[in-house]
Short mmCIF file of C-alpha atoms (C1' of nucleotides) in Angstrom, two decimals:
data_model
loop_
_atom_site.label_atom_id
_atom_site.label_comp_id
_atom_site.label_asym_id
_atom_site.label_seq_id
_atom_site.Cartn_x
_atom_site.Cartn_y
_atom_site.Cartn_z
CA MET A 1261 -11.05 -3.80 47.79
CA LYS A 1262 -10.16 -3.45 44.12
CA ARG A 1263 -12.90 -2.61 41.68
CA ARG A 1264 -13.21 -4.76 38.60
CA LYS A 1265 -12.19 -3.13 35.39
CA GLY A 1266 -15.25 -2.61 33.26
CA ARG A 1267 -15.82 -1.53 29.70
CA HIS A 1268 -18.54 0.95 29.24
CA ALA A 1269 -21.59 -0.01 27.27
CA LYS A 1270 -21.20 2.31 24.35
CA THR A 1271 -17.47 1.86 23.99
CA GLU A 1272 -17.72 -0.86 21.37
CA SER A 1273 -20.09 1.07 19.20
CA ARG A 1274 -17.89 4.10 19.37
CA LYS A 1275 -14.89 2.04 18.34
CA ARG A 1276 -16.89 0.65 15.46
CA ASP A 1277 -17.78 4.15 14.36
CA ILE A 1278 -14.16 5.16 14.38
CA VAL A 1279 -13.04 2.08 12.47
CA GLN A 1280 -15.79 2.61 9.93
CA ALA A 1281 -14.84 6.22 9.42
CA ALA A 1282 -11.18 5.32 9.12
CA LEU A 1283 -11.92 2.60 6.60
CA ARG A 1284 -13.95 4.98 4.48
CA CYS A 1285 -11.21 7.59 4.54
CA PHE A 1286 -8.30 5.22 4.04
CA SER A 1287 -9.90 3.33 1.19
CA GLU A 1288 -11.15 6.43 -0.55
CA ILE A 1289 -8.31 8.87 -0.23
CA GLY A 1290 -5.49 6.75 1.15
CA PHE A 1291 -3.75 6.43 4.47
CA SER A 1292 -1.35 9.31 4.39
CA GLU A 1293 -3.85 11.55 2.68
CA THR A 1294 -6.45 11.27 5.40
CA SER A 1295 -6.00 13.43 8.45
CA MET A 1296 -7.06 12.58 11.96
CA GLU A 1297 -9.36 15.54 11.59
CA ASP A 1298 -11.12 13.75 8.71
CA ILE A 1299 -11.63 10.70 10.84
CA ARG A 1300 -12.73 12.78 13.78
CA ARG A 1301 -15.33 14.56 11.72
CA GLN A 1302 -16.67 11.46 9.99
CA SER A 1303 -16.83 9.37 13.13
CA GLY A 1304 -18.22 12.08 15.37
CA ALA A 1305 -15.67 11.16 18.01
CA SER A 1306 -13.27 13.60 19.62
CA THR A 1307 -9.53 13.59 19.19
CA GLY A 1308 -9.10 12.39 22.72
CA SER A 1309 -11.53 9.56 22.18
CA ILE A 1310 -9.76 8.32 19.09
CA TYR A 1311 -6.40 8.38 20.80
CA HIS A 1312 -7.85 6.68 23.82
CA HIS A 1313 -9.28 3.72 21.92
CA PHE A 1314 -6.59 3.34 19.33
CA ASN A 1315 -3.21 4.80 19.89
CA GLY A 1316 -2.58 6.92 16.88
CA LYS A 1317 -3.03 6.82 13.18
CA GLU A 1318 -0.87 3.79 12.58
CA ARG A 1319 -2.42 1.69 15.27
CA LEU A 1320 -5.82 2.65 14.00
CA ALA A 1321 -4.83 1.63 10.51
CA ALA A 1322 -3.56 -1.66 11.87
CA ALA A 1323 -6.82 -2.28 13.69
CA VAL A 1324 -8.79 -1.64 10.53
CA TYR A 1325 -6.51 -3.98 8.60
CA LEU A 1326 -6.83 -6.72 11.17
CA GLU A 1327 -10.59 -6.61 11.24
CA GLY A 1328 -10.81 -6.84 7.48
CA ILE A 1329 -8.25 -9.55 6.96
CA HIS A 1330 -9.83 -11.58 9.72
CA ASP A 1331 -13.21 -11.56 8.05
CA TYR A 1332 -11.67 -12.35 4.69
CA GLN A 1333 -9.58 -15.23 5.95
CA ALA A 1334 -12.47 -16.68 7.91
CA GLY A 1335 -14.24 -17.27 4.62
CA LEU A 1336 -11.30 -19.17 3.19
CA ILE A 1337 -10.89 -21.22 6.33
CA GLU A 1338 -14.51 -22.27 6.12
CA VAL A 1339 -13.86 -23.65 2.67
CA PHE A 1340 -10.83 -25.56 3.88
CA GLN A 1341 -13.02 -27.17 6.51
CA GLU A 1342 -15.70 -28.28 4.10
CA ASP A 1343 -15.46 -31.75 2.74
CA GLN A 1344 -15.44 -31.26 -1.00
CA ASP A 1345 -13.43 -32.94 -3.69
CA ALA A 1346 -10.32 -31.17 -4.93
CA ARG A 1347 -11.77 -29.51 -7.96
CA GLU A 1348 -14.87 -28.27 -6.16
CA GLY A 1349 -12.73 -27.06 -3.29
CA LEU A 1350 -10.48 -25.02 -5.53
CA ARG A 1351 -13.52 -23.54 -7.16
CA SER A 1352 -14.98 -22.64 -3.79
CA LEU A 1353 -11.81 -20.87 -2.79
CA VAL A 1354 -11.80 -18.80 -5.94
CA GLU A 1355 -15.47 -18.10 -5.52
CA ARG A 1356 -15.17 -17.10 -1.88
CA HIS A 1357 -12.37 -14.74 -2.69
CA LEU A 1358 -14.06 -12.98 -5.56
CA ARG A 1359 -17.48 -12.81 -3.95
CA TRP A 1360 -15.98 -11.38 -0.79
CA VAL A 1361 -14.21 -8.74 -2.82
CA GLU A 1362 -17.39 -7.94 -4.69
CA GLU A 1363 -19.35 -7.57 -1.49
CA ASN A 1364 -16.63 -5.74 0.41
CA VAL A 1365 -15.17 -3.37 -2.10
CA GLN A 1366 -14.14 -0.85 0.50
CA TRP A 1367 -12.33 -3.37 2.65
CA SER A 1368 -10.77 -4.88 -0.45
CA ARG A 1369 -9.47 -1.59 -1.60
CA TYR A 1370 -7.77 -1.18 1.72
CA LEU A 1371 -6.55 -4.74 2.11
CA PHE A 1372 -5.50 -5.64 -1.40
CA GLN A 1373 -4.84 -2.48 -3.28
CA LYS A 1374 -2.79 -0.80 -0.68
CA ARG A 1375 -0.49 -3.13 1.15
CA HIS A 1376 0.18 -2.59 4.82
CA SER A 1377 2.87 0.02 4.66
CA GLY A 1378 4.74 -0.70 7.78
CA PHE A 1379 2.34 0.75 10.27
CA MET A 1380 1.89 -2.60 11.90
CA ALA A 1381 5.15 -2.88 13.78
CA GLU A 1382 3.03 -3.67 16.80
CA THR A 1383 0.49 -5.81 15.07
CA GLU A 1384 2.95 -7.77 13.00
CA GLU A 1385 2.89 -10.73 15.30
CA LEU A 1386 -0.89 -10.89 15.24
CA ILE A 1387 -0.94 -10.83 11.48
CA ALA A 1388 1.72 -13.49 11.34
CA ALA A 1389 -0.36 -15.64 13.67
CA MET A 1390 -3.44 -15.23 11.51
CA ASN A 1391 -1.44 -16.19 8.47
CA ARG A 1392 -0.04 -19.22 10.21
CA ASP A 1393 -3.54 -20.31 11.11
CA LEU A 1394 -4.75 -19.92 7.55
CA MET A 1395 -1.71 -21.74 6.25
CA GLU A 1396 -2.27 -24.66 8.59
CA HIS A 1397 -5.78 -25.13 7.32
CA ALA A 1398 -4.53 -24.82 3.76
CA SER A 1399 -1.75 -27.27 4.38
CA ARG A 1400 -4.07 -29.93 5.75
CA TRP A 1401 -6.49 -29.47 2.88
CA PHE A 1402 -3.88 -29.71 0.17
CA SER A 1403 -2.11 -32.62 1.85
CA ARG A 1404 -5.31 -34.60 1.90
CA HIS A 1405 -5.94 -34.11 -1.79
CA ILE A 1406 -2.34 -34.80 -2.66
CA LYS A 1407 -2.56 -38.11 -0.82
CA GLU A 1408 -5.67 -38.95 -2.75
CA GLY A 1409 -3.75 -38.27 -5.92
CA LYS A 1410 -5.97 -35.45 -7.08
CA ILE A 1411 -3.57 -32.57 -6.65
CA ARG A 1412 0.04 -32.59 -7.71
CA ARG A 1413 2.95 -32.02 -5.41
CA VAL A 1414 4.75 -28.73 -5.63
CA GLN A 1415 6.71 -26.68 -3.11
CA GLY A 1416 4.51 -25.83 -0.16
CA ASP A 1417 4.89 -22.10 -0.49
CA LEU A 1418 3.48 -22.22 -4.02
CA TYR A 1419 0.02 -23.63 -3.42
CA MET A 1420 -1.62 -20.41 -2.38
CA SER A 1421 0.10 -18.54 -5.19
CA LEU A 1422 -1.26 -20.97 -7.73
CA THR A 1423 -4.73 -21.02 -6.26
CA LEU A 1424 -5.37 -17.39 -5.50
CA GLY A 1425 -2.64 -15.54 -7.36
CA PRO A 1426 -4.68 -15.07 -10.52
CA CYS A 1427 -7.67 -14.02 -8.41
CA MET A 1428 -5.57 -11.47 -6.59
CA GLU A 1429 -4.35 -10.01 -9.83
CA PHE A 1430 -7.85 -9.89 -11.25
CA THR A 1431 -9.01 -8.30 -8.01
CA ARG A 1432 -6.52 -5.49 -8.32
CA GLN A 1433 -7.64 -4.73 -11.83
CA PHE A 1434 -11.26 -5.02 -10.79
CA LEU A 1435 -10.79 -2.52 -7.98
CA LEU A 1436 -9.19 -0.10 -10.39
CA GLY A 1437 -12.25 -0.42 -12.59
CA GLN A 1438 -10.15 -1.92 -15.35
CA THR A 1439 -12.08 -5.11 -15.90
CA VAL A 1440 -14.88 -5.88 -18.31
CA THR A 1441 -15.43 -9.50 -17.41
CA GLY A 1442 -18.04 -9.97 -14.72
CA VAL A 1443 -17.20 -11.61 -11.45
CA GLY A 1444 -19.34 -14.65 -12.18
CA LYS A 1445 -17.55 -15.36 -15.42
CA ALA A 1446 -14.17 -14.67 -13.86
CA ILE A 1447 -14.90 -17.25 -11.20
CA ASP A 1448 -15.51 -19.87 -13.87
CA VAL A 1449 -12.32 -19.17 -15.73
CA LEU A 1450 -10.09 -18.69 -12.72
CA ALA A 1451 -11.40 -21.76 -10.95
CA ASP A 1452 -10.75 -23.73 -14.08
CA ALA A 1453 -7.25 -22.34 -14.34
CA ALA A 1454 -6.45 -23.16 -10.74
CA TRP A 1455 -7.61 -26.68 -11.32
CA MET A 1456 -5.58 -27.10 -14.48
CA SER A 1457 -2.43 -25.82 -12.92
CA LEU A 1458 -2.81 -27.95 -9.80
CA ALA A 1459 -4.50 -31.13 -10.95
CA ALA A 1460 -2.37 -34.24 -10.65
CA GLY A 1461 -1.57 -36.15 -13.78
CA ALA A 1462 -1.47 -33.27 -16.23
CA ARG A 1463 1.27 -33.32 -18.83
CA ARG A 1464 4.40 -31.66 -17.54
CA GLU A 1465 8.07 -32.46 -17.33
CA LYS A 1466 9.06 -32.86 -13.72
CA PRO A 1467 6.94 -33.30 -10.64
CA GLY A 1468 7.49 -30.93 -7.72
CA ARG A 1469 8.21 -31.88 -4.16
CA THR A 1470 5.94 -32.41 -1.17
CA PHE A 1471 3.80 -29.89 0.68
CA GLY A 1472 3.91 -31.23 4.19
CA ARG A 1473 7.58 -31.94 4.01
CA MET B 264 16.20 38.05 -28.01
CA LYS B 265 14.99 35.29 -25.71
CA ARG B 266 17.50 32.95 -24.20
CA ARG B 267 16.97 29.26 -24.66
CA LYS B 268 15.94 27.44 -21.57
CA GLY B 269 18.74 25.17 -20.50
CA ARG B 270 19.07 22.45 -17.92
CA HIS B 271 22.17 22.62 -15.86
CA ALA B 272 24.74 19.88 -16.12
CA LYS B 273 24.44 18.43 -12.66
CA THR B 274 20.69 18.64 -12.47
CA GLU B 275 20.11 15.08 -13.63
CA SER B 276 22.55 13.60 -11.20
CA ARG B 277 20.99 15.53 -8.37
CA LYS B 278 17.55 14.29 -9.33
CA ARG B 279 18.92 10.77 -9.42
CA ASP B 280 20.32 11.20 -5.95
CA ILE B 281 16.99 12.37 -4.65
CA VAL B 282 15.08 9.54 -6.32
CA GLN B 283 17.57 7.03 -4.98
CA ALA B 284 17.26 8.38 -1.47
CA ALA B 285 13.50 8.44 -1.70
CA LEU B 286 13.39 4.87 -2.96
CA ARG B 287 15.58 3.70 -0.11
CA CYS B 288 13.43 5.44 2.45
CA PHE B 289 10.08 4.51 0.97
CA SER B 290 10.93 0.87 0.48
CA GLU B 291 12.54 0.51 3.87
CA ILE B 292 10.28 2.42 6.18
CA GLY B 293 7.27 3.24 4.01
CA PHE B 294 5.92 6.33 2.36
CA SER B 295 4.14 8.04 5.20
CA GLU B 296 6.81 7.05 7.68
CA THR B 297 9.61 8.79 5.83
CA SER B 298 9.94 12.50 6.33
CA MET B 299 11.23 14.97 3.80
CA GLU B 300 14.00 15.51 6.30
CA ASP B 301 15.02 11.86 5.89
CA ILE B 302 15.18 12.24 2.15
CA ARG B 303 17.02 15.53 2.45
CA ARG B 304 19.64 14.02 4.68
CA GLN B 305 20.14 10.86 2.63
CA SER B 306 20.27 12.64 -0.69
CA GLY B 307 22.39 15.54 0.46
CA ALA B 308 20.05 17.94 -1.29
CA SER B 309 18.38 20.89 0.35
CA THR B 310 14.68 21.25 0.98
CA GLY B 311 14.46 23.88 -1.70
CA SER B 312 16.20 21.67 -4.19
CA ILE B 313 13.87 18.76 -3.61
CA TYR B 314 10.82 20.93 -3.97
CA HIS B 315 12.27 22.53 -7.05
CA HIS B 316 12.86 19.27 -8.90
CA PHE B 317 9.85 17.36 -7.70
CA ASN B 318 6.90 19.16 -6.31
CA GLY B 319 6.36 17.63 -2.96
CA LYS B 320 6.32 14.26 -1.34
CA GLU B 321 3.57 12.79 -3.44
CA ARG B 322 4.99 13.89 -6.74
CA LEU B 323 8.35 12.54 -5.71
CA ALA B 324 6.75 9.24 -4.82
CA ALA B 325 5.05 9.20 -8.19
CA ALA B 326 8.33 9.87 -9.98
CA VAL B 327 9.97 7.01 -8.15
CA TYR B 328 7.09 4.74 -9.00
CA LEU B 329 7.17 5.69 -12.67
CA GLU B 330 10.85 5.05 -13.03
CA GLY B 331 10.57 1.63 -11.48
CA ILE B 332 7.49 0.46 -13.30
CA HIS B 333 8.96 1.63 -16.57
CA ASP B 334 12.05 -0.48 -16.16
CA TYR B 335 10.00 -3.47 -15.05
CA GLN B 336 7.54 -3.23 -17.91
CA ALA B 337 10.30 -2.76 -20.47
CA GLY B 338 11.52 -6.24 -19.63
CA LEU B 339 8.12 -7.75 -20.24
CA ILE B 340 7.67 -5.86 -23.48
CA GLU B 341 10.97 -7.24 -24.72
CA VAL B 342 9.65 -10.73 -24.21
CA PHE B 343 6.46 -9.93 -26.08
CA GLN B 344 8.59 -8.81 -29.00
CA GLU B 345 10.68 -11.93 -29.12
CA ASP B 346 9.60 -14.64 -31.46
CA GLN B 347 9.23 -17.67 -29.27
CA ASP B 348 6.62 -20.36 -29.21
CA ALA B 349 3.79 -20.02 -26.73
CA ARG B 350 5.16 -22.19 -24.00
CA GLU B 351 8.64 -20.70 -24.16
CA GLY B 352 7.15 -17.22 -24.21
CA LEU B 353 5.10 -17.81 -21.10
CA ARG B 354 8.15 -19.17 -19.39
CA SER B 355 10.16 -16.13 -20.40
CA LEU B 356 7.54 -13.82 -18.93
CA VAL B 357 7.57 -15.64 -15.64
CA GLU B 358 11.34 -15.69 -15.67
CA ARG B 359 11.68 -12.02 -16.50
CA HIS B 360 9.33 -11.10 -13.72
CA LEU B 361 10.96 -13.14 -11.02
CA ARG B 362 14.51 -12.33 -12.04
CA TRP B 363 13.73 -8.66 -12.12
CA VAL B 364 12.28 -8.88 -8.65
CA GLU B 365 15.30 -10.79 -7.43
CA GLU B 366 17.68 -8.21 -8.86
CA ASN B 367 15.62 -5.20 -7.85
CA VAL B 368 14.36 -6.03 -4.43
CA GLN B 369 14.16 -2.43 -3.33
CA TRP B 370 12.16 -1.33 -6.35
CA SER B 371 9.98 -4.40 -6.00
CA ARG B 372 9.22 -3.67 -2.43
CA TYR B 373 8.04 -0.26 -3.44
CA LEU B 374 6.20 -1.28 -6.59
CA PHE B 375 4.58 -4.52 -5.58
CA GLN B 376 4.32 -4.63 -1.86
CA LYS B 377 2.93 -1.21 -1.42
CA ARG B 378 0.46 -0.20 -4.06
CA HIS B 379 0.37 3.38 -5.24
CA SER B 380 -1.75 4.96 -2.55
CA GLY B 381 -3.33 7.74 -4.42
CA PHE B 382 -0.42 10.08 -4.65
CA MET B 383 -0.42 9.90 -8.39
CA ALA B 384 -3.41 12.06 -9.16
CA GLU B 385 -1.15 13.92 -11.56
CA THR B 386 0.70 10.93 -12.88
CA GLU B 387 -2.32 8.75 -13.29
CA GLU B 388 -2.58 9.41 -16.99
CA LEU B 389 1.06 8.53 -17.54
CA ILE B 390 0.67 5.28 -15.70
CA ALA B 391 -2.46 4.49 -17.63
CA ALA B 392 -0.58 5.14 -20.86
CA MET B 393 2.23 2.83 -19.84
CA ASN B 394 -0.26 0.15 -18.98
CA ARG B 395 -2.03 0.58 -22.30
CA ASP B 396 1.27 0.18 -24.08
CA LEU B 397 2.11 -2.99 -22.20
CA MET B 398 -1.37 -4.32 -22.81
CA GLU B 399 -1.13 -3.71 -26.52
CA HIS B 400 2.04 -5.73 -26.74
CA ALA B 401 0.46 -8.43 -24.63
CA SER B 402 -2.65 -8.43 -26.72
CA ARG B 403 -0.76 -8.91 -29.96
CA TRP B 404 1.33 -11.68 -28.51
CA PHE B 405 -1.57 -13.63 -27.12
CA SER B 406 -3.66 -13.12 -30.22
CA ARG B 407 -0.95 -14.59 -32.36
CA HIS B 408 -0.68 -17.71 -30.26
CA ILE B 409 -4.42 -18.06 -30.02
CA LYS B 410 -4.66 -17.98 -33.79
CA GLU B 411 -2.02 -20.66 -33.98
CA GLY B 412 -4.13 -22.74 -31.65
CA LYS B 413 -1.54 -22.92 -28.92
CA ILE B 414 -3.25 -20.79 -26.32
CA ARG B 415 -6.89 -21.00 -25.42
CA ARG B 416 -9.33 -18.14 -25.66
CA VAL B 417 -10.46 -16.50 -22.45
CA GLN B 418 -11.65 -13.01 -21.63
CA GLY B 419 -9.00 -10.49 -22.56
CA ASP B 420 -8.66 -9.04 -19.10
CA LEU B 421 -7.73 -12.44 -17.71
CA TYR B 422 -4.58 -13.25 -19.64
CA MET B 423 -2.22 -11.23 -17.52
CA SER B 424 -3.86 -12.48 -14.35
CA LEU B 425 -3.33 -16.05 -15.42
CA THR B 426 0.22 -15.50 -16.58
CA LEU B 427 1.64 -13.33 -13.85
CA GLY B 428 -0.88 -13.58 -11.02
CA PRO B 429 0.84 -16.53 -9.36
CA CYS B 430 4.20 -14.82 -9.82
CA MET B 431 2.89 -11.68 -8.20
CA GLU B 432 1.60 -13.60 -5.24
CA PHE B 433 4.85 -15.48 -4.88
CA THR B 434 6.68 -12.17 -5.17
CA ARG B 435 4.78 -10.69 -2.28
CA GLN B 436 5.61 -13.63 -0.07
CA PHE B 437 9.20 -13.57 -1.25
CA LEU B 438 9.56 -9.90 -0.36
CA LEU B 439 8.20 -10.60 3.09
CA GLY B 440 10.85 -13.27 3.50
CA GLN B 441 8.19 -15.94 3.76
CA THR B 442 9.36 -18.23 1.00
CA VAL B 443 11.65 -21.22 1.14
CA THR B 444 11.58 -22.17 -2.51
CA GLY B 445 14.35 -20.56 -4.50
CA VAL B 446 13.58 -18.28 -7.39
CA GLY B 447 14.97 -20.71 -9.96
CA LYS B 448 12.70 -23.49 -8.82
CA ALA B 449 9.75 -21.15 -8.56
CA ILE B 450 10.26 -20.14 -12.17
CA ASP B 451 10.02 -23.76 -13.25
CA VAL B 452 6.83 -24.43 -11.37
CA LEU B 453 5.11 -21.15 -12.12
CA ALA B 454 5.98 -21.25 -15.80
CA ASP B 455 4.59 -24.73 -15.95
CA ALA B 456 1.44 -23.63 -14.19
CA ALA B 457 0.93 -20.69 -16.51
CA TRP B 458 1.28 -23.03 -19.45
CA MET B 459 -1.16 -25.55 -18.08
CA SER B 460 -3.78 -22.97 -17.31
CA LEU B 461 -3.46 -21.32 -20.71
CA ALA B 462 -2.58 -24.07 -23.14
CA ALA B 463 -5.24 -24.78 -25.73
CA GLY B 464 -6.78 -28.20 -25.81
CA ALA B 465 -6.63 -29.00 -22.12
CA ARG B 466 -9.64 -30.73 -20.60
CA ARG B 467 -12.20 -28.18 -19.43
CA GLU B 468 -15.89 -27.58 -19.78
CA LYS B 469 -16.51 -24.41 -21.74
CA PRO B 470 -14.19 -22.29 -23.84
CA GLY B 471 -13.88 -18.60 -23.11
CA ARG B 472 -14.26 -15.73 -25.51
CA THR B 473 -11.75 -13.85 -27.65
CA PHE B 474 -8.93 -11.56 -26.60
CA GLY B 475 -8.72 -9.13 -29.46
CA ARG B 476 -12.45 -8.69 -29.69
"C1'" DG C 115 31.95 39.34 -18.75
"C1'" DC C 116 26.86 39.83 -18.88
"C1'" DT C 117 22.27 38.38 -18.35
"C1'" DA C 118 18.43 35.42 -18.04
"C1'" DT C 119 17.32 31.37 -15.97
"C1'" DA C 120 18.06 27.22 -13.27
"C1'" DT C 121 19.29 25.68 -9.00
"C1'" DT C 122 20.18 25.79 -4.13
"C1'" DA C 123 19.95 27.00 0.80
"C1'" DG C 124 17.58 27.53 4.76
"C1'" DA C 125 14.39 30.34 7.41
"C1'" DA C 126 9.40 31.20 7.85
"C1'" DT C 127 4.92 29.29 7.63
"C1'" DA C 128 1.17 26.05 7.48
"C1'" DA C 129 -0.75 21.71 8.17
"C1'" DT C 130 -1.29 17.86 10.91
"C1'" DA C 131 -0.27 14.30 14.45
"C1'" DT C 132 0.08 13.67 19.22
"C1'" DT C 133 -0.03 14.72 24.14
"C1'" DC C 134 -2.05 16.58 28.12
"C1'" DT C 135 -5.39 18.36 31.59
"C1'" DA C 136 -9.44 18.49 33.17
"C1'" DA C 137 -14.19 17.30 32.89
"C1'" DT C 138 -17.95 13.77 32.54
"C1'" DA C 139 -20.04 9.26 32.30
"C1'" DT C 140 -20.41 4.56 33.77
"C1'" DG C 141 -20.71 0.51 36.44
"C1'" DA C 142 -19.87 -2.08 40.55
"C1'" DA C 143 -19.88 -2.24 45.68
"C1'" DG C 144 -21.85 -1.26 49.66
"C1'" DC D 1353 -29.18 5.29 45.78
"C1'" DT D 1354 -24.55 7.02 46.98
"C1'" DT D 1355 -19.86 6.59 46.39
"C1'" DC D 1356 -15.79 5.82 44.17
"C1'" DA D 1357 -12.54 3.91 40.91
"C1'" DT D 1358 -12.00 3.81 36.33
"C1'" DA D 1359 -13.30 4.45 31.51
"C1'" DT D 1360 -14.33 7.75 28.33
"C1'" DT D 1361 -14.62 12.23 26.25
"C1'" DA D 1362 -13.55 16.98 24.96
"C1'" DG D 1363 -10.68 20.25 23.27
"C1'" DA D 1364 -6.70 23.20 24.06
"C1'" DA D 1365 -1.61 23.00 24.00
"C1'" DT D 1366 2.36 21.11 21.87
"C1'" DA D 1367 5.38 18.80 18.67
"C1'" DT D 1368 6.34 17.16 14.28
"C1'" DT D 1369 6.56 17.52 9.59
"C1'" DA D 1370 5.26 19.23 4.92
"C1'" DT D 1371 5.34 23.19 2.16
"C1'" DT D 1372 6.23 27.93 0.76
"C1'" DC D 1373 9.03 31.85 0.28
"C1'" DT D 1374 13.07 35.00 -0.20
"C1'" DA D 1375 17.23 35.64 -1.30
"C1'" DA D 1376 21.60 33.93 -2.73
"C1'" DT D 1377 24.54 31.23 -6.09
"C1'" DA D 1378 25.68 28.65 -10.19
"C1'" DT D 1379 25.29 27.83 -15.12
"C1'" DA D 1380 24.64 28.26 -20.03
"C1'" DG D 1381 24.51 30.83 -23.94
"C1'" DC D 1382 25.69 35.07 -25.92
#
DNA sequence: GCTATATTAGAATAATATTCTAATATGAAG
DNA sequence: CTTCATATTAGAATATTATTCTAATATAGC
């Protein structure tokens, strides 16, 4: 009779150690600059172990990326599920983003400063799925507020750019240590800006077209 | 008597070939995925030649980055030097950015999708200088329009985020082939958004603080 | 044409990623 | 609590790729 496949008890903690070590290395000295030897030393795992759990440097990098982006996106999705008015919602999104960055500088450095190079050939579909999920939540949220006449209609692929684009740009500067403005203050200004650029009824020439369409 | 040092005639064209080949490789398959052998083959240069002109993979990558960012920033600086009113100026910035991306997809992929990993230890100061230069032009431009009461005061490190942040985000999606909206339409909407988020006198709670201070 | 220097070629070397083989640990079944 | 299938680990062997080195060749100025 076939035995059941079973994961060993310590396997998850070992994987965590490896991911942690990889994240440290990647975010501090960069992907191509860190050697498997670095990761091996920092994680305490053996070469064989690393290659057993992940499949190589690229797959490991992809796993690290996935874990981080998942946690980040989860925060945004929570906001989309809350029942706030448009302006408060936009502010929450901005706030979530910047607070997450502030509290997860290492992840942020890896996720936002350095874009996935191409080492996710395998993982591409997973990432795409995660993005689709996020976008669905976003779409519903924006549609609702458009219907209520609070948020103006523009092309669907522009909403996230308008909401989080300035935050992303600020984030990059922040991670490079090139900002003076504190995160709290930045939240105020950027939330305000998002609102002004998306609020319905502001002066402007031509209205855009629908989101859900 | 000492001979003058002299560059050979074909040296520049050879360097160009190498940079071109590197750009193609880096933007198509990524920095760490391309081997020096790839670049050697595509450029037609020999290993020795590549290492003579640049100093290794990282320095080559830095050179490629510098060339691209210089051309990109030059376009923005031109706009800052033109004498347009605030709204038109913001629109020109957005337009310059997106048109440049559209016409330089390969460079854009390298510059914007993949952030400089860390391979510019040497070049860091040069990049910083280029950024300072751009920022000075930006600073003057914004200050002028703030004085004229057309653009509102916010923290100095937020102006570029508000102006080009949404463009940058749109750019990333565009480069991933995840946009439907055409560049022309995007320019309209994003220019409008930049204006609305930066125009003086819009409804908002508290004013920010000065740029030039 | 001569000479110092820049440039090139490609082999030799060094660094690093990956694979492989064998050992050890673990958990489920009996 | 023993056994066995499988998961996990270790680390040496190998393969790949970046870099260095040596010697040849081309070029510019005299």
